[in-house]
mmCIF file of C-alpha atoms in Angstrom:
data_model
loop_
_atom_site.group_PDB
_atom_site.id
_atom_site.type_symbol
_atom_site.label_atom_id
_atom_site.label_comp_id
_atom_site.label_asym_id
_atom_site.label_seq_id
_atom_site.Cartn_x
_atom_site.Cartn_y
_atom_site.Cartn_z
ATOM 1 C CA MET A 1 125.536 154.017 65.307
ATOM 2 C CA LYS A 2 124.374 150.896 63.817
ATOM 3 C CA ARG A 3 127.854 149.727 61.983
ATOM 4 C CA ILE A 4 129.441 150.039 66.259
ATOM 5 C CA LEU A 5 126.866 148.126 67.954
ATOM 6 C CA PRO A 6 126.673 145.001 65.686
ATOM 7 C CA LEU A 7 130.419 144.933 66.011
ATOM 8 C CA THR A 8 130.330 145.891 69.857
ATOM 9 C CA ILE A 9 127.865 142.937 70.475
ATOM 10 C CA LEU A 10 130.070 140.933 67.978
ATOM 11 C CA LEU A 11 133.651 141.344 70.166
ATOM 12 C CA ILE A 12 131.857 140.805 72.998
ATOM 13 C CA ALA A 13 130.995 137.409 72.025
ATOM 14 C CA ILE A 14 133.909 136.063 71.061
ATOM 15 C CA PHE A 15 136.144 137.718 74.000
ATOM 16 C CA SER A 16 133.578 136.466 76.653
ATOM 17 C CA ALA A 17 132.878 132.841 75.152
ATOM 18 C CA THR A 18 133.440 129.909 76.693
ATOM 19 C CA THR A 19 135.377 127.048 74.489
ATOM 20 C CA PHE A 20 133.929 126.368 71.429
ATOM 21 C CA ALA A 21 134.424 123.067 71.923
ATOM 22 C CA GLN A 22 134.532 120.293 74.636
ATOM 23 C CA PHE A 23 137.137 117.492 73.399
ATOM 24 C CA GLU A 24 140.818 118.672 71.751
ATOM 25 C CA ILE A 25 143.436 115.948 70.461
ATOM 26 C CA GLY A 26 147.389 117.911 70.351
ATOM 27 C CA ALA A 27 150.385 116.852 69.179
ATOM 28 C CA SER A 28 153.599 119.385 70.232
ATOM 29 C CA TYR A 29 157.455 119.584 70.053
ATOM 30 C CA GLU A 30 159.398 119.224 73.372
ATOM 31 C CA LEU A 31 162.199 119.959 74.995
ATOM 32 C CA ARG A 32 164.003 118.884 78.357
ATOM 33 C CA ASP A 33 166.605 119.872 80.416
ATOM 34 C CA GLU A 34 168.268 115.754 80.018
ATOM 35 C CA ASP A 35 169.484 113.378 77.697
ATOM 36 C CA PRO A 36 167.470 112.327 75.755
ATOM 37 C CA GLU A 37 166.444 116.468 74.783
ATOM 38 C CA ASN A 38 164.302 116.901 72.325
ATOM 39 C CA GLY A 39 160.344 114.411 71.398
ATOM 40 C CA PHE A 40 157.230 114.859 70.973
ATOM 41 C CA GLY A 41 154.256 114.812 72.611
ATOM 42 C CA LEU A 42 149.945 113.574 72.234
ATOM 43 C CA ARG A 43 147.470 114.744 73.760
ATOM 44 C CA ILE A 44 143.876 114.144 74.337
ATOM 45 C CA GLN A 45 141.738 116.134 76.499
ATOM 46 C CA LYS A 46 137.590 115.942 77.573
ATOM 47 C CA GLY A 47 136.216 119.014 79.498
ATOM 48 C CA ILE A 48 133.815 118.371 82.536
ATOM 49 C CA PHE A 49 130.826 120.551 84.394
ATOM 50 C CA GLU A 50 130.741 122.304 81.511
ATOM 51 C CA SER A 51 128.111 124.406 82.263
ATOM 52 C CA LEU A 52 130.930 126.695 84.316
ATOM 53 C CA PRO A 53 130.609 130.291 82.146
ATOM 54 C CA ILE A 54 134.314 131.646 81.783
ATOM 55 C CA VAL A 55 135.540 128.874 84.537
ATOM 56 C CA ASN A 56 137.210 125.166 81.793
ATOM 57 C CA LEU A 57 137.632 122.562 83.272
ATOM 58 C CA GLY A 58 139.020 119.096 81.992
ATOM 59 C CA LEU A 59 140.787 115.394 82.461
ATOM 60 C CA ARG A 60 143.762 114.982 79.931
ATOM 61 C CA LEU A 61 145.868 112.120 79.007
ATOM 62 C CA HIS A 62 149.426 112.523 76.894
ATOM 63 C CA ALA A 63 152.475 110.564 75.968
ATOM 64 C CA SER A 64 156.041 111.944 75.048
ATOM 65 C CA TYR A 65 158.494 110.112 72.592
ATOM 66 C CA PHE A 66 162.338 110.681 73.417
ATOM 67 C CA SER A 67 164.620 109.054 71.442
ATOM 68 C CA GLU A 68 168.908 110.132 70.809
ATOM 69 C CA GLU A 69 171.662 107.632 69.378
ATOM 70 C CA ASN A 70 175.314 109.385 69.663
ATOM 71 C CA SER A 71 178.633 107.994 69.225
ATOM 72 C CA ILE A 72 180.886 109.097 72.129
ATOM 73 C CA SER A 73 184.655 108.674 72.582
ATOM 74 C CA GLU A 74 186.446 109.089 75.489
ATOM 75 C CA ASN A 75 190.109 108.626 77.134
ATOM 76 C CA ASN A 76 191.268 106.292 74.368
ATOM 77 C CA PHE A 77 187.794 104.184 73.595
ATOM 78 C CA SER A 78 184.419 105.044 71.946
ATOM 79 C CA TYR A 79 181.533 103.519 71.823
ATOM 80 C CA SER A 80 177.410 103.814 70.539
ATOM 81 C CA GLN A 81 174.668 104.453 72.918
ATOM 82 C CA ASP A 82 170.912 104.968 72.044
ATOM 83 C CA LEU A 83 168.707 106.467 74.944
ATOM 84 C CA THR A 84 165.117 106.235 74.848
ATOM 85 C CA HIS A 85 162.227 108.328 77.359
ATOM 86 C CA TYR A 86 158.675 107.702 77.394
ATOM 87 C CA ASP A 87 155.950 108.446 79.239
ATOM 88 C CA ILE A 88 152.305 108.253 80.140
ATOM 89 C CA GLY A 89 150.396 109.860 82.310
ATOM 90 C CA PHE A 90 146.849 111.480 83.770
ATOM 91 C CA ALA A 91 146.065 115.003 84.696
ATOM 92 C CA ALA A 92 143.347 117.009 85.743
ATOM 93 C CA ILE A 93 143.291 120.984 84.152
ATOM 94 C CA GLY A 94 141.596 123.763 84.928
ATOM 95 C CA GLY A 95 141.464 127.073 83.520
ATOM 96 C CA ILE A 96 139.700 130.809 82.370
ATOM 97 C CA SER A 97 138.611 131.503 79.118
ATOM 98 C CA LEU A 98 139.848 135.335 78.536
ATOM 99 C CA GLY A 99 138.581 136.102 75.421
ATOM 100 C CA LEU A 100 141.285 134.474 73.297
ATOM 101 C CA LEU A 101 143.569 132.865 75.884
ATOM 102 C CA GLU A 102 143.231 129.913 78.277
ATOM 103 C CA PRO A 103 145.291 130.109 80.519
ATOM 104 C CA TYR A 104 145.247 126.761 82.427
ATOM 105 C CA VAL A 105 147.555 124.999 85.561
ATOM 106 C CA GLY A 106 146.870 121.059 86.059
ATOM 107 C CA LEU A 107 147.976 118.184 88.325
ATOM 108 C CA GLY A 108 148.813 114.434 87.965
ATOM 109 C CA LEU A 109 150.501 111.430 87.700
ATOM 110 C CA GLY A 110 151.980 108.951 85.413
ATOM 111 C CA THR A 111 154.672 106.724 85.416
ATOM 112 C CA GLU A 112 157.636 106.692 82.405
ATOM 113 C CA ASN A 113 160.490 104.929 81.756
ATOM 114 C CA TYR A 114 164.186 105.314 80.272
ATOM 115 C CA GLU A 115 166.434 103.193 77.883
ATOM 116 C CA ARG A 116 170.358 103.517 77.563
ATOM 117 C CA ALA A 117 171.588 100.988 74.996
ATOM 118 C CA ILE A 118 175.542 100.558 74.591
ATOM 119 C CA GLN A 119 177.096 98.971 71.595
ATOM 120 C CA ASP A 120 179.975 98.802 69.429
ATOM 121 C CA VAL A 121 181.865 99.256 73.073
ATOM 122 C CA GLN A 122 186.064 99.583 71.700
ATOM 123 C CA ASN A 123 189.459 99.870 73.266
ATOM 124 C CA ASP A 124 187.875 99.506 77.204
ATOM 125 C CA PRO A 125 190.055 97.383 78.867
ATOM 126 C CA ASN A 126 188.999 99.348 82.538
ATOM 127 C CA ASN A 127 185.519 98.446 81.354
ATOM 128 C CA LEU A 128 184.768 102.740 82.079
ATOM 129 C CA ALA A 129 181.755 102.495 79.696
ATOM 130 C CA PRO A 130 178.037 102.392 80.821
ATOM 131 C CA GLU A 131 176.621 98.966 81.101
ATOM 132 C CA SER A 132 172.812 98.762 79.403
ATOM 133 C CA GLY A 133 169.484 99.261 81.394
ATOM 134 C CA ASP A 134 166.185 99.971 81.853
ATOM 135 C CA GLU A 135 164.200 102.276 83.782
ATOM 136 C CA SER A 136 160.810 102.564 84.938
ATOM 137 C CA SER A 137 159.161 104.634 87.482
ATOM 138 C CA LEU A 138 155.243 107.316 88.275
ATOM 139 C CA TYR A 139 156.152 110.075 88.676
ATOM 140 C CA TRP A 140 153.497 113.601 89.417
ATOM 141 C CA ASN A 141 153.776 116.095 87.561
ATOM 142 C CA MET A 142 152.561 119.891 88.040
ATOM 143 C CA LEU A 143 151.729 121.704 84.165
ATOM 144 C CA ALA A 144 151.147 125.398 84.290
ATOM 145 C CA GLY A 145 150.423 126.337 80.337
ATOM 146 C CA ALA A 146 148.094 128.852 77.460
ATOM 147 C CA LYS A 147 146.396 128.309 74.500
ATOM 148 C CA VAL A 148 144.790 130.427 71.806
ATOM 149 C CA THR A 149 142.028 130.038 69.943
ATOM 150 C CA ILE A 150 142.940 131.764 67.239
ATOM 151 C CA ILE A 151 140.107 129.959 65.663
ATOM 152 C CA PRO A 152 137.343 127.824 67.127
ATOM 153 C CA MET A 153 138.520 125.165 66.058
ATOM 154 C CA LEU A 154 142.701 125.379 65.989
ATOM 155 C CA ARG A 155 144.504 126.310 69.196
ATOM 156 C CA PRO A 156 147.721 126.811 69.299
ATOM 157 C CA PHE A 157 149.605 126.389 73.012
ATOM 158 C CA VAL A 158 152.686 126.827 74.796
ATOM 159 C CA GLU A 159 152.755 124.971 78.333
ATOM 160 C CA TYR A 160 155.361 123.880 81.217
ATOM 161 C CA ARG A 161 155.915 120.669 82.845
ATOM 162 C CA TYR A 162 157.324 119.790 86.195
ATOM 163 C CA SER A 163 158.281 115.653 86.712
ATOM 164 C CA VAL A 164 159.132 113.988 90.190
ATOM 165 C CA THR A 165 160.007 110.279 91.067
ATOM 166 C CA GLU A 166 161.082 110.710 93.553
ATOM 167 C CA LEU A 167 157.166 107.979 94.628
ATOM 168 C CA GLU A 168 160.247 105.640 93.378
ATOM 169 C CA LYS A 169 164.783 105.841 94.058
ATOM 170 C CA PRO A 170 166.038 105.634 89.895
ATOM 171 C CA GLU A 171 168.386 102.923 89.890
ATOM 172 C CA LEU A 172 170.651 104.320 87.062
ATOM 173 C CA ASP A 173 172.597 106.959 87.832
ATOM 174 C CA ASP A 174 172.010 109.366 84.950
ATOM 175 C CA VAL A 175 168.053 109.485 85.032
ATOM 176 C CA ASN A 176 166.953 112.441 87.760
ATOM 177 C CA SER A 177 164.142 112.508 89.978
ATOM 178 C CA GLN A 178 162.925 115.469 88.860
ATOM 179 C CA THR A 179 162.615 116.899 85.010
ATOM 180 C CA GLY A 180 161.709 119.735 83.392
ATOM 181 C CA ARG A 181 160.095 120.094 80.472
ATOM 182 C CA ILE A 182 158.643 123.428 77.223
ATOM 183 C CA MET A 183 156.493 122.143 75.007
ATOM 184 C CA PHE A 184 154.433 123.881 72.210
ATOM 185 C CA GLY A 185 152.434 122.369 69.609
ATOM 186 C CA VAL A 186 148.857 122.399 68.562
ATOM 187 C CA SER A 187 145.265 121.602 69.535
ATOM 188 C CA ILE A 188 142.242 120.543 67.250
ATOM 189 C CA SER A 189 138.600 121.601 69.329
ATOM 190 C CA PHE A 190 135.527 119.218 68.184
#
């Protein structure tokens, strides 16, 4: 009985603890449903209203970078294409501590930039190759995810973010106004 009581107290403390830290810095690998598809992200999050027992509220600054280079051959002509997409945003986050697991949701605003550089166009008498250009727009986003606290400072996470740039109409044809992405990463709390 003497061994069970301390173990029970320890388990209750672990599973009912709010956050162990209120400041997080994280990095993620990101996949999205348009070109370029693979990228990475950085985030900085600060907790607010820290006296709430189970609810965790925070403000987050996040940035993502995607880049892809490829050579394309179509209908007897070829060209080299370099696509770059980066964004930076701000979001309000709310989560609930369920022991070692913390599911969360958020809503935010940001700005993104898309650049397409076309080079080395060969055998294109009809001007079928796309033109170089860039696109910059505002977006709003919704996100949902979950963090797992393995040790108090290290928190792996998975997150899905849905962004909509309908605040401004995209000028380039290959820029989608709605984009989803999934992120796998780790954050460090202190």
